[in-house]
């Protein structure tokens, strides 16, 4: 697959962090991350909010209440004929990295930064598709196994779309990188792997006990 | 403890999400989150970057390369006598929330949003303290068990400070909230707990095998 257009460099590459622009790396991170952080310029300055997202091909969908800040800002931008300039960042933390030197401590992580003008999705077909993607992002298969939104609910839900054009991923993997003169110091060095693990599904108290746990929730 | 000044409402309260302004809730979320997302207005629009952070009392410290985007922007702001307007958001994801209705799917989460003007920390004593806090944020005790930064390293590391003044937390807990008419639908409903778990520490290949795993890395 072809590469994305790089975002402007905001931080220099250091340690074993590597900027990546290939689509598979970007897609995998966006698909694995359960939430992202949406940044935009609010009336009082920058605003960063956690939100759920889903990728459909080369489009990232975000949703929220039609009365929420991002949606109101995007609606206002649309009224003046433009999209809402945003930055959407998804980050996965894979390990703590402990070096002998304070300076070389780090975190193994994978992140994607997407910048661009988000547009409000008003087309009913695209909106429904986006909401199905958001449900399947929770667990693939869920969209087909719940009650679809009715007209009132659809009207109360805002959807933003952001095309994956100006995109970069950054990935740090591996061990700490100490300076040679520090290697013999008596401090422990290495990585502590981290993983987001799912526990046993807990049914709602009012769920019919005969309802089986769906296969898409099995570990 | 007294409460923080609320941030402007950006999204309405819905489901069981509750805005919180008490310091203990805010402190606990900031202290537990391994990374946060720093938003500021870059030359080309909003920028959101993942970064590590640490809280010291009522101050949040962030660090990065002195040549990185946020640090350069903060340095430019300082040169003109001001701080850099930022929004720093830390989010912990606690569970997937599956409702019968598509509309009521959610995520149990705890998040903190801090807004304000970040200042560059140039005072050597405060900078050293901030870096120790950042190390102890990885695991309490680590700051005293590694090689402290030398002058060259200190000079290459930028530290930003953000006072906890305009702060809010948002917390969603508990079960899905379905409409009464949906409760009898045949779809599984409940929560899937999520937890960031640490695996077995993996020593660096060049670590003296006699070096014990420090107690602060024990589960």
XYZ file of C-alpha atoms in Angstrom:
438
model
C 0.000 0.000 0.000
C 1.164 3.537 -0.594
C 2.257 5.746 2.229
C 0.472 8.639 3.845
C 1.549 12.205 3.541
C 3.696 12.835 6.612
C 2.451 15.218 9.242
C 4.855 18.060 9.992
C 7.573 16.836 12.320
C 6.705 17.873 15.829
C 9.387 16.019 17.727
C 12.718 14.677 16.598
C 13.200 10.944 16.369
C 15.127 9.707 19.376
C 15.930 6.413 21.055
C 14.228 3.704 19.063
C 11.188 5.757 18.247
C 10.513 5.605 14.566
C 8.020 7.553 12.559
C 6.051 5.335 10.215
C 3.819 6.246 7.350
C 2.736 2.877 5.995
C -0.957 2.194 6.023
C -0.865 -1.186 7.739
C 0.915 0.199 10.797
C -1.513 3.100 10.980
C -4.598 0.946 10.458
C -3.534 -1.620 13.045
C -2.999 1.021 15.731
C -6.274 2.797 15.012
C -8.128 -0.513 14.987
C -6.620 -1.749 18.255
C -7.008 1.474 20.247
C -10.338 1.568 22.066
C -10.348 5.328 22.485
C -8.606 8.241 20.874
C -8.083 11.852 21.871
C -9.720 14.532 19.758
C -8.135 17.973 19.805
C -9.638 21.150 18.428
C -9.553 24.831 19.125
C -12.402 25.754 21.454
C -13.551 29.233 22.366
C -11.221 29.291 25.361
C -8.210 27.611 23.763
C -7.201 24.073 22.817
C -9.505 21.261 23.924
C -8.572 17.566 24.063
C -11.320 15.050 24.757
C -11.279 11.269 24.881
C -13.737 9.645 22.525
C -14.385 6.379 20.766
C -13.593 6.024 17.100
C -13.710 3.540 14.253
C -11.915 3.285 10.954
C -13.718 2.488 7.720
C -11.179 2.181 4.949
C -9.416 5.502 4.817
C -11.942 7.375 6.931
C -11.932 7.756 10.691
C -15.331 8.176 12.321
C -15.909 9.768 15.707
C -19.216 10.276 17.395
C -20.695 12.243 20.196
C -23.748 14.092 21.370
C -25.022 16.703 18.938
C -24.911 19.136 21.872
C -21.267 18.428 22.695
C -18.436 20.865 22.143
C -16.712 19.191 19.180
C -19.981 18.590 17.355
C -21.171 22.164 17.860
C -17.820 23.483 16.655
C -17.916 21.206 13.598
C -21.500 22.240 12.888
C -20.511 25.903 13.044
C -17.595 25.248 10.698
C -19.900 23.473 8.264
C -22.305 26.413 8.304
C -19.454 28.593 7.097
C -18.527 26.084 4.411
C -15.551 24.350 5.964
C -14.517 21.452 8.141
C -13.289 21.675 11.726
C -9.496 21.596 12.000
C -8.726 18.739 14.359
C -5.956 16.465 15.503
C -6.942 12.934 16.495
C -4.376 10.843 18.331
C -4.610 7.200 19.342
C -1.990 5.722 21.651
C -1.250 2.186 22.812
C 1.165 1.690 25.691
C 3.130 -1.553 25.412
C 5.827 -1.433 28.078
C 7.704 0.588 30.655
C 11.333 1.003 29.669
C 13.750 1.365 32.577
C 17.299 2.411 31.785
C 20.227 2.863 34.158
C 20.229 6.572 33.297
C 17.252 8.715 34.272
C 17.456 10.358 30.863
C 16.905 7.139 28.941
C 13.738 5.972 30.663
C 10.955 5.636 28.180
C 7.742 3.914 27.290
C 7.238 1.460 24.466
C 4.198 2.705 22.631
C 2.445 2.878 19.303
C 0.622 6.049 18.376
C -1.110 7.543 15.375
C -1.639 11.244 14.802
C -4.224 12.305 12.217
C -4.680 15.927 11.288
C -7.202 17.487 8.991
C -10.601 19.072 8.704
C -13.318 16.940 10.241
C -16.696 17.087 8.572
C -20.128 16.543 10.078
C -21.785 13.440 8.630
C -25.400 14.226 7.802
C -26.039 11.695 5.059
C -28.246 9.039 6.704
C -26.574 6.124 4.921
C -23.064 7.228 5.854
C -24.178 8.021 9.400
C -25.677 4.553 9.851
C -22.549 2.965 8.420
C -20.367 4.983 10.764
C -22.388 3.929 13.793
C -22.170 0.278 12.757
C -18.407 0.672 12.439
C -18.255 2.205 15.918
C -20.178 -0.762 17.346
C -18.003 -3.287 15.537
C -14.941 -1.425 16.802
C -15.968 -2.380 20.357
C -16.040 -6.029 19.277
C -16.426 -7.199 15.678
C -19.923 -8.615 15.312
C -21.669 -6.380 17.811
C -23.306 -4.122 15.209
C -25.417 -7.031 13.985
C -26.295 -8.081 17.543
C -28.047 -5.090 19.077
C -31.076 -2.900 18.477
C -30.278 -0.434 15.685
C -30.791 3.253 16.428
C -34.201 4.718 15.680
C -34.735 8.091 14.048
C -34.819 10.003 17.314
C -31.574 8.400 18.477
C -29.897 9.004 15.131
C -30.879 12.658 15.319
C -29.345 12.972 18.796
C -26.036 11.433 17.726
C -23.472 13.451 15.882
C -20.857 11.805 13.693
C -17.623 13.346 12.483
C -15.553 11.990 9.613
C -11.866 12.612 9.144
C -10.092 11.378 6.037
C -6.782 9.634 6.608
C -4.553 11.912 4.565
C -2.174 13.712 6.884
C -1.237 10.823 9.128
C 1.792 9.534 10.930
C 2.474 6.723 13.330
C 5.223 6.567 15.868
C 6.409 3.305 17.349
C 8.951 2.573 20.055
C 9.888 -1.015 20.697
C 12.610 -2.928 22.423
C 15.022 -2.549 25.269
C 16.393 0.526 26.995
C 19.315 2.181 25.246
C 21.905 3.179 27.823
C 25.174 4.907 27.167
C 28.090 2.414 27.287
C 29.570 4.038 30.403
C 26.319 3.412 32.316
C 25.897 -0.291 31.569
C 27.889 -1.447 34.607
C 25.879 0.687 37.044
C 24.045 -1.357 39.669
C 20.541 -0.286 38.618
C 18.095 -2.789 37.151
C 17.399 -2.134 33.473
C 14.889 -3.700 31.145
C 11.256 -3.522 30.153
C 8.029 -4.230 31.967
C 5.461 -5.369 29.388
C 1.985 -3.898 29.723
C -1.214 -5.225 28.244
C -4.841 -4.181 28.313
C -6.617 -7.379 29.270
C -10.319 -8.130 29.243
C -11.865 -9.814 32.266
C -14.910 -12.035 32.431
C -17.999 -10.410 30.912
C -20.423 -9.398 33.666
C -24.060 -9.577 32.571
C -26.464 -6.772 33.428
C -28.596 -7.614 36.467
C -31.744 -7.461 34.351
C -30.388 -9.745 31.625
C -32.304 -12.964 31.046
C -29.909 -15.572 32.527
C -30.569 -17.783 29.506
C -28.838 -15.261 27.227
C -25.500 -16.761 26.228
C -22.294 -14.724 26.213
C -21.825 -13.998 22.504
C -18.854 -15.566 20.741
C -17.305 -12.168 19.968
C -16.832 -11.673 23.713
C -15.002 -14.949 24.198
C -11.321 -14.451 24.945
C -10.111 19.370 50.016
C -11.645 22.198 48.083
C -12.818 21.746 44.532
C -11.235 22.887 41.306
C -12.652 25.566 39.118
C -14.741 23.728 36.555
C -13.637 23.744 32.959
C -16.264 25.067 30.565
C -18.772 22.346 29.806
C -17.870 20.766 26.528
C -20.272 17.868 26.529
C -23.502 17.362 28.402
C -23.652 14.789 31.153
C -25.294 11.629 29.897
C -25.775 8.034 30.965
C -23.861 7.592 34.180
C -21.059 9.901 33.243
C -20.533 12.382 35.988
C -18.330 15.431 35.998
C -16.245 15.611 39.169
C -14.225 18.441 40.536
C -12.865 17.044 43.794
C -9.119 16.888 44.085
C -8.837 13.281 45.168
C -10.622 11.991 42.070
C -8.484 14.199 39.843
C -5.222 13.294 41.582
C -5.934 9.570 41.506
C -6.631 9.580 37.753
C -3.562 11.657 36.930
C -1.396 9.469 39.158
C -2.665 6.192 37.687
C -2.509 7.191 34.012
C 0.868 6.318 32.490
C 0.536 8.763 29.619
C -1.541 11.806 28.867
C -2.368 13.683 25.672
C -1.075 17.226 25.317
C -2.977 19.524 22.985
C -1.837 22.908 21.769
C -2.248 25.084 18.733
C 0.595 24.430 16.305
C 1.431 26.428 13.217
C -0.769 24.177 11.074
C -3.671 23.762 13.500
C -4.368 21.776 16.645
C -1.760 19.207 17.683
C -2.334 16.351 20.151
C 0.663 14.318 21.266
C 0.991 11.502 23.772
C 3.502 12.176 26.509
C 4.379 11.084 30.001
C 3.492 13.267 32.943
C 3.728 13.437 36.703
C 1.855 15.342 39.363
C 3.606 17.147 42.186
C 0.999 18.599 44.523
C -1.082 20.910 42.404
C 1.330 21.047 39.477
C 1.427 18.760 36.482
C 4.842 18.251 34.887
C 5.383 17.150 31.294
C 8.686 16.673 29.610
C 10.085 16.333 26.156
C 12.991 17.165 23.932
C 13.910 20.824 23.885
C 13.705 20.591 20.085
C 10.162 19.151 20.099
C 7.087 21.029 18.924
C 5.417 21.677 22.292
C 8.652 22.782 23.920
C 9.521 25.144 21.066
C 6.013 26.606 21.158
C 6.210 27.053 24.935
C 9.641 28.625 24.636
C 8.325 31.080 22.027
C 5.391 31.927 24.295
C 7.750 32.521 27.211
C 9.878 34.849 25.081
C 6.797 36.975 24.578
C 6.012 36.921 28.275
C 3.268 34.331 28.434
C 2.589 30.631 28.850
C 1.499 28.232 26.136
C -2.264 27.608 26.129
C -2.669 23.851 26.404
C -5.164 21.171 27.238
C -3.806 18.039 28.897
C -6.090 15.030 29.088
C -5.473 11.718 30.840
C -7.865 8.822 30.275
C -8.212 5.399 31.886
C -10.463 2.837 30.218
C -12.129 0.511 32.710
C -14.722 -1.491 30.787
C -16.672 -1.972 27.605
C -20.364 -1.343 28.176
C -22.693 -3.300 25.899
C -26.342 -2.329 25.909
C -29.225 -3.906 23.993
C -29.601 -0.641 22.065
C -26.802 0.522 19.771
C -27.305 4.022 21.128
C -26.518 3.061 24.726
C -23.193 1.343 24.141
C -20.476 3.063 26.064
C -17.146 2.722 27.778
C -16.525 2.937 31.495
C -13.696 5.383 31.868
C -12.096 7.952 34.100
C -10.614 11.051 32.532
C -9.147 14.348 33.621
C -8.993 17.479 31.493
C -6.619 20.251 32.546
C -6.548 23.556 30.712
C -4.279 26.493 31.230
C -1.053 28.154 30.223
C 1.920 25.820 30.475
C 5.199 27.387 31.474
C 8.717 26.296 30.619
C 10.605 25.208 33.731
C 14.098 26.700 33.661
C 14.864 26.798 37.365
C 17.380 23.948 37.902
C 15.926 22.911 41.260
C 12.363 22.729 39.950
C 13.524 20.964 36.800
C 15.364 18.298 38.794
C 12.343 17.846 41.042
C 10.067 17.485 38.014
C 12.313 14.843 36.461
C 12.400 12.904 39.726
C 8.602 13.056 39.821
C 8.449 11.761 36.251
C 10.682 8.816 37.178
C 8.693 8.026 40.284
C 5.520 8.225 38.211
C 6.762 5.197 36.225
C 7.130 3.313 39.491
C 7.504 4.954 42.920
C 11.097 4.498 44.028
C 12.716 4.579 40.613
C 14.031 8.160 40.908
C 16.370 7.074 43.714
C 17.471 3.968 41.807
C 18.974 5.252 38.574
C 21.764 7.528 37.405
C 20.620 11.147 37.778
C 20.821 13.367 34.696
C 24.038 15.259 34.108
C 24.195 18.854 32.973
C 24.220 18.016 29.293
C 21.200 15.760 29.655
C 19.345 18.324 31.760
C 19.986 20.929 29.089
C 18.567 18.636 26.391
C 15.378 17.945 28.330
C 12.547 20.417 28.370
C 10.032 20.474 31.201
C 6.624 22.104 31.131
C 4.588 22.899 34.233
C 0.843 23.316 34.288
C -0.921 24.375 37.456
C -4.034 22.415 38.346
C -6.533 25.239 38.361
C -8.989 24.725 35.526
C -9.562 21.026 35.927
C -12.373 18.562 35.610
C -12.712 14.831 35.812
C -15.333 12.719 34.167
C -16.155 9.238 35.376
C -18.509 6.603 33.994
C -19.062 3.487 36.033
C -21.510 0.650 36.168
C -23.850 -1.240 33.946
C -25.442 -0.310 30.630
C -28.583 1.784 30.906
C -31.145 0.503 28.442
C -34.590 1.892 27.869
C -37.249 -0.249 29.596
C -38.771 -1.362 26.278
C -35.410 -2.825 25.192
C -34.675 -4.943 28.252
C -36.422 -8.048 26.907
C -34.532 -7.985 23.606
C -32.402 -11.103 23.009
C -29.060 -9.260 22.898
C -26.460 -9.846 25.595
C -25.953 -6.781 27.798
C -23.399 -6.085 30.462
C -19.853 -4.934 30.924
C -16.495 -6.388 29.959
C -13.926 -5.200 32.514
C -10.596 -4.033 31.130
C -7.349 -3.679 33.013
C -3.841 -2.628 32.096
C -1.727 -5.421 33.519
C 2.032 -5.593 33.913
C 3.829 -8.723 32.810
C 7.088 -10.167 34.093
C 9.943 -7.655 33.977
C 12.363 -8.579 31.178
C 15.966 -7.621 31.973
C 18.129 -5.942 29.345
C 20.447 -8.439 27.618
C 23.478 -6.585 28.947
C 22.220 -6.478 32.548
C 24.421 -8.233 35.114
C 22.331 -11.347 35.902
C 23.076 -10.828 39.600
C 21.041 -7.603 39.580
C 17.820 -8.308 41.456
C 14.439 -7.118 40.190
C 13.761 -4.111 42.411
C 10.887 -4.324 44.868
C 9.000 -1.509 43.153
C 8.614 -3.744 40.118
C 7.114 -6.612 42.083
C 3.431 -7.103 41.337
